[in-house]
Amino acid sequence: MKSDMSSLKKSDKKAALDFAAWSFNVTTSVGIIMVNKALMATHGFSFATTLTGLHFVTTTLMTIVFRWLGLSQPSQLPVADLIKFVIFSNLSIVGMNVSLMWNSVGFYQIAKLCMIPASCLLEVVFDHVHYSRDTKLSIMVVLIGVAVCTVTDVSVNARGLIAAVIAVWSTALQQYYVHFLQRKYSLNSFNLLGHTAPAQAGSLLLVGPFVDYLLTGQRVDHFGFSSLALFFLVLSCFIAIGVNLSQFICIGRFSAVSFQVLGHMKTVLVLSLGFLFFGKEGMNLQVVIGMVLAVLGMIWYGNASAKPGGKERRSVLPVRSASLKGSSEEKDGAEK
């Protein structure tokens, strides 16, 4: 009886931490989208890649402060793995920006939806994960719902297709690699960010201005900042700390596929908030039906994947050490 109570308390604690992590990610992600929309659409700062580099600069400063305060323990990540991660992550960022530039909005959204099947394939091939029929069907409902409320005009061109393929696979690999590195080296979210954020900040600030000039025809160093534009830029960088940290926490707890499925809730919230703050443009019956389908699919996925056999990993990745502070708690949250 005592063991049952202990197991129940552990399960309740995991559910509470899962909800807190997911809420943290959704809140910060939706917040940064709203702030970036104001920064780019209203104040004309259209340098997305450079902005992402600045996001990682502030995230790097956060990891340094946490290490100085003793809240983050020393850890190791081999240089080869760090380089692979930075390549995947930077290709994802640049690929998404280029895909949006070269493709119609409809095809860009379809490409984003392809990240879930790509993440599923990576888990099946590398982790031997098995999905039940209900889990697969629930993912399809999510994809259909998001497609209905986001996909409009669809036109494809060769260079846009190449950019979309690079963006989809690099994003899927980056998110899979977060989970892989956390399990393999027993790295918690702070540790992993401490290794990856400085490398991403330096590399993106190096290539960002050139990529942004290619995409916009404007130089970032010629941009005239108003006080409001500077305020939104600083606010975006501070919110990005939460976005980057919560992404690592969530992928460590949920896996890349679940993170993608739950992440589409952000799409629903962004559409709803856009309607609330920026007017009725784009909100119609089709969008509402798609949002309802997506939410129902997410609820179904949560129930289906939690059932025995809903989603099972049939191989266990060896872990180097479980002694780092906080790593055991995050591993308990990872899907088995």
XYZ file of C-alpha atoms in Angstrom:
336
model
C 0.000 0.000 0.000
C 2.832 2.362 0.926
C 4.626 1.632 -2.367
C 1.411 2.364 -4.304
C 1.068 5.717 -2.536
C 4.716 6.510 -3.239
C 4.284 5.603 -6.902
C 1.146 7.758 -7.113
C 2.930 10.751 -5.559
C 5.844 10.312 -7.963
C 3.422 10.174 -10.892
C 1.606 13.306 -9.687
C 4.909 15.129 -9.248
C 6.004 14.167 -12.773
C 2.662 15.339 -14.215
C 2.970 18.664 -12.390
C 6.551 19.188 -13.593
C 5.585 18.203 -17.151
C 2.743 20.727 -17.152
C 4.980 23.439 -15.688
C 7.688 22.810 -18.310
C 5.185 22.803 -21.175
C 3.433 25.950 -19.872
C 6.802 27.701 -19.527
C 7.677 26.857 -23.137
C 4.274 27.846 -24.552
C 4.184 31.133 -22.606
C 7.690 32.227 -23.602
C 7.333 31.040 -27.230
C 4.018 32.814 -27.781
C 5.375 35.889 -25.992
C 8.464 36.110 -28.194
C 6.369 35.704 -31.355
C 4.175 38.624 -30.311
C 7.203 40.787 -29.410
C 9.076 39.877 -32.616
C 5.978 40.652 -34.667
C 5.908 44.132 -33.151
C 9.685 44.525 -33.637
C 9.703 43.378 -37.266
C 6.299 44.365 -38.645
C 5.817 47.625 -36.760
C 9.385 48.867 -36.300
C 11.006 47.349 -39.397
C 13.776 45.277 -37.789
C 13.693 42.381 -40.293
C 17.080 40.820 -39.488
C 15.852 37.483 -38.114
C 19.137 35.534 -38.166
C 21.108 38.311 -36.464
C 18.304 38.638 -33.904
C 18.600 34.930 -33.122
C 22.339 35.398 -32.605
C 21.593 38.157 -30.082
C 19.123 35.801 -28.383
C 21.934 33.306 -27.826
C 24.243 36.052 -26.526
C 21.777 36.823 -23.717
C 21.280 33.105 -23.113
C 25.061 32.686 -22.822
C 25.185 35.496 -20.252
C 22.443 33.707 -18.282
C 24.424 30.455 -18.203
C 27.549 32.338 -17.035
C 25.592 34.009 -14.195
C 24.063 30.667 -13.143
C 27.501 29.032 -13.122
C 28.906 31.928 -11.071
C 26.040 31.559 -8.563
C 26.713 27.825 -8.294
C 23.315 26.885 -9.741
C 24.863 24.997 -12.657
C 27.322 22.160 -12.123
C 30.455 21.608 -14.264
C 29.926 19.171 -17.140
C 31.585 17.944 -20.315
C 30.424 17.735 -23.914
C 32.828 16.431 -26.582
C 33.733 19.004 -29.221
C 32.614 16.695 -32.045
C 29.097 16.447 -30.597
C 28.996 20.190 -29.963
C 29.951 20.922 -33.581
C 27.265 18.550 -34.887
C 24.636 20.187 -32.707
C 25.610 23.723 -33.757
C 25.539 22.717 -37.452
C 22.044 21.183 -37.106
C 20.751 24.117 -35.073
C 22.151 26.869 -37.293
C 20.990 25.102 -40.469
C 17.544 24.940 -38.870
C 17.477 28.676 -38.125
C 18.869 29.793 -41.483
C 16.854 27.154 -43.366
C 13.579 28.298 -41.809
C 14.289 31.940 -42.640
C 15.261 31.119 -46.230
C 12.278 28.771 -46.635
C 9.914 31.540 -45.536
C 11.616 33.930 -47.968
C 11.568 31.637 -51.006
C 8.271 29.802 -50.487
C 4.632 30.784 -50.273
C 3.243 30.950 -46.740
C 1.149 27.841 -47.459
C 4.107 25.686 -48.511
C 6.169 27.037 -45.604
C 3.454 25.848 -43.191
C 3.267 22.428 -44.877
C 7.049 22.102 -44.510
C 6.780 22.898 -40.793
C 4.137 20.171 -40.418
C 6.571 17.665 -41.962
C 8.803 17.998 -38.874
C 6.571 15.603 -36.901
C 6.870 12.715 -39.417
C 10.614 13.447 -39.695
C 11.012 13.333 -35.900
C 8.977 10.121 -35.749
C 11.250 8.521 -38.362
C 14.384 9.499 -36.420
C 12.967 7.949 -33.225
C 11.942 4.763 -35.063
C 15.338 4.371 -36.778
C 17.703 5.374 -33.956
C 15.718 4.587 -30.774
C 13.511 1.764 -32.111
C 10.383 3.531 -30.849
C 7.075 1.821 -31.594
C 3.853 3.847 -32.008
C 0.394 2.354 -31.549
C -2.346 2.833 -34.156
C -4.167 5.370 -31.938
C -0.975 7.380 -31.439
C -0.362 7.527 -35.201
C -3.986 8.524 -35.894
C -3.889 11.257 -33.232
C -0.751 12.732 -34.844
C -2.578 12.742 -38.194
C -5.521 14.629 -36.638
C -3.123 17.246 -35.224
C -1.449 17.672 -38.610
C -4.781 17.960 -40.439
C -6.092 20.484 -37.914
C -3.019 22.711 -38.103
C -2.982 22.422 -41.904
C -6.638 23.479 -42.134
C -6.095 26.629 -40.068
C -2.698 27.687 -41.465
C -2.292 26.464 -45.059
C -3.719 28.766 -47.736
C -2.024 29.288 -51.087
C 0.518 26.589 -51.961
C 3.128 27.108 -54.665
C 6.428 25.248 -54.991
C 9.709 26.188 -56.648
C 12.978 24.249 -56.829
C 15.122 26.426 -54.575
C 12.273 26.849 -52.077
C 11.811 23.072 -51.935
C 15.532 22.556 -51.241
C 15.448 25.183 -48.464
C 12.356 23.551 -46.930
C 13.926 20.067 -46.966
C 17.091 21.395 -45.285
C 15.009 23.292 -42.715
C 12.788 20.316 -41.848
C 15.543 17.733 -41.459
C 17.988 20.032 -39.649
C 15.246 21.036 -37.176
C 14.251 17.411 -36.595
C 17.904 16.417 -36.107
C 18.555 19.355 -33.762
C 15.598 18.480 -31.546
C 16.453 14.773 -31.570
C 20.053 15.628 -30.705
C 18.993 17.664 -27.654
C 17.304 14.576 -26.229
C 20.206 12.340 -27.326
C 22.913 14.472 -25.676
C 20.972 14.899 -22.439
C 20.554 11.140 -22.110
C 24.032 10.146 -23.264
C 26.009 12.588 -21.125
C 23.503 13.141 -18.267
C 23.330 16.833 -19.062
C 20.532 18.893 -17.604
C 19.109 21.859 -19.514
C 21.426 24.448 -17.916
C 24.516 22.349 -18.646
C 23.592 21.750 -22.287
C 22.781 25.425 -22.851
C 26.086 26.358 -21.233
C 27.906 24.340 -23.900
C 25.809 25.183 -26.966
C 24.671 28.805 -26.486
C 28.144 30.452 -26.780
C 28.961 28.491 -29.941
C 25.609 29.390 -31.504
C 25.897 33.032 -30.482
C 29.330 33.399 -32.082
C 28.504 31.526 -35.279
C 25.124 33.229 -35.844
C 26.501 36.721 -35.214
C 29.232 35.912 -37.717
C 26.974 34.689 -40.548
C 23.717 36.415 -39.528
C 24.349 39.854 -41.089
C 25.301 38.224 -44.430
C 22.250 35.926 -44.434
C 19.953 38.815 -43.506
C 21.427 40.991 -46.259
C 20.819 38.158 -48.751
C 17.195 37.858 -47.621
C 16.292 41.531 -47.130
C 18.772 43.539 -49.201
C 19.415 45.690 -46.108
C 22.393 45.947 -43.768
C 21.775 45.484 -40.071
C 24.460 48.031 -39.164
C 22.528 50.684 -41.119
C 19.318 50.164 -39.167
C 18.127 53.260 -37.298
C 16.899 52.301 -33.834
C 14.077 54.222 -32.225
C 13.643 53.963 -28.465
C 10.633 51.646 -28.904
C 12.458 49.404 -31.387
C 15.377 49.108 -28.957
C 12.949 48.294 -26.137
C 11.334 45.479 -28.136
C 14.767 44.166 -29.182
C 15.946 43.967 -25.545
C 12.621 42.439 -24.468
C 12.887 39.831 -27.243
C 16.397 38.881 -26.083
C 15.288 38.440 -22.470
C 12.265 36.324 -23.425
C 14.563 34.237 -25.654
C 16.387 33.036 -22.520
C 13.156 31.383 -21.396
C 12.448 30.034 -24.888
C 15.872 28.392 -25.236
C 15.865 27.010 -21.708
C 12.289 25.714 -21.863
C 12.923 24.031 -25.222
C 15.768 21.977 -23.747
C 13.721 21.177 -20.631
C 10.699 20.059 -22.675
C 12.623 17.920 -25.161
C 14.474 16.327 -22.230
C 11.134 15.426 -20.632
C 8.881 14.723 -23.609
C 11.041 13.670 -26.624
C 11.224 15.550 -29.909
C 7.951 14.156 -31.325
C 5.853 15.027 -28.279
C 7.501 18.454 -28.196
C 6.460 19.007 -31.821
C 2.872 17.824 -31.195
C 2.465 19.954 -28.081
C 4.216 22.784 -29.871
C 1.331 23.148 -32.293
C -0.681 24.447 -29.359
C 1.510 27.536 -29.797
C 0.174 27.882 -33.348
C -3.386 27.839 -32.018
C -2.544 30.385 -29.323
C -0.702 32.673 -31.746
C -3.715 32.658 -34.098
C -6.046 33.387 -31.177
C -3.866 36.176 -29.766
C -3.348 37.617 -33.229
C -7.124 37.804 -33.577
C -7.401 39.384 -30.130
C -4.651 42.015 -30.481
C -4.321 42.627 -34.227
C -7.927 42.410 -35.476
C -10.194 39.920 -37.204
C -8.090 39.519 -40.331
C -7.416 35.838 -41.066
C -9.954 34.505 -38.553
C -12.812 32.614 -40.241
C -14.790 29.383 -39.924
C -12.042 27.347 -41.602
C -9.459 28.557 -39.085
C -11.774 27.846 -36.133
C -12.511 24.299 -37.373
C -8.780 23.667 -37.853
C -7.989 24.927 -34.355
C -10.652 22.665 -32.812
C -9.324 19.639 -34.744
C -5.744 20.387 -33.684
C -6.657 20.709 -29.995
C -8.728 17.487 -30.078
C -5.797 15.719 -31.781
C -3.379 16.930 -29.084
C -5.675 15.662 -26.320
C -6.021 12.328 -28.121
C -2.242 12.105 -28.591
C -1.657 12.746 -24.888
C -4.031 9.946 -23.906
C -2.926 7.504 -26.620
C 0.824 7.889 -26.083
C 0.415 7.539 -22.294
C -1.328 4.148 -22.559
C 0.715 0.920 -22.400
C 2.064 0.273 -25.885
C 1.091 3.765 -27.071
C 4.703 4.788 -27.462
C 7.492 2.465 -26.392
C 11.241 2.772 -26.687
C 12.687 -0.681 -27.283
C 16.328 0.186 -26.732
C 18.065 1.978 -23.897
C 20.858 4.454 -24.594
C 23.766 3.969 -22.179
C 24.220 6.906 -19.829
C 27.695 8.039 -18.796
C 26.840 9.282 -15.316
C 23.783 10.101 -13.261
C 25.610 12.084 -10.618
C 25.032 15.575 -11.986
C 22.546 17.625 -10.051
C 19.141 17.774 -11.675
C 19.861 15.138 -14.333
C 17.979 12.320 -12.604
C 14.855 14.412 -12.306
C 14.874 15.254 -16.006
C 15.495 11.622 -16.958
C 12.482 10.577 -14.902
C 10.450 12.980 -17.013
C 11.671 11.514 -20.307
C 9.306 9.130 -22.067
C 10.150 5.501 -21.654
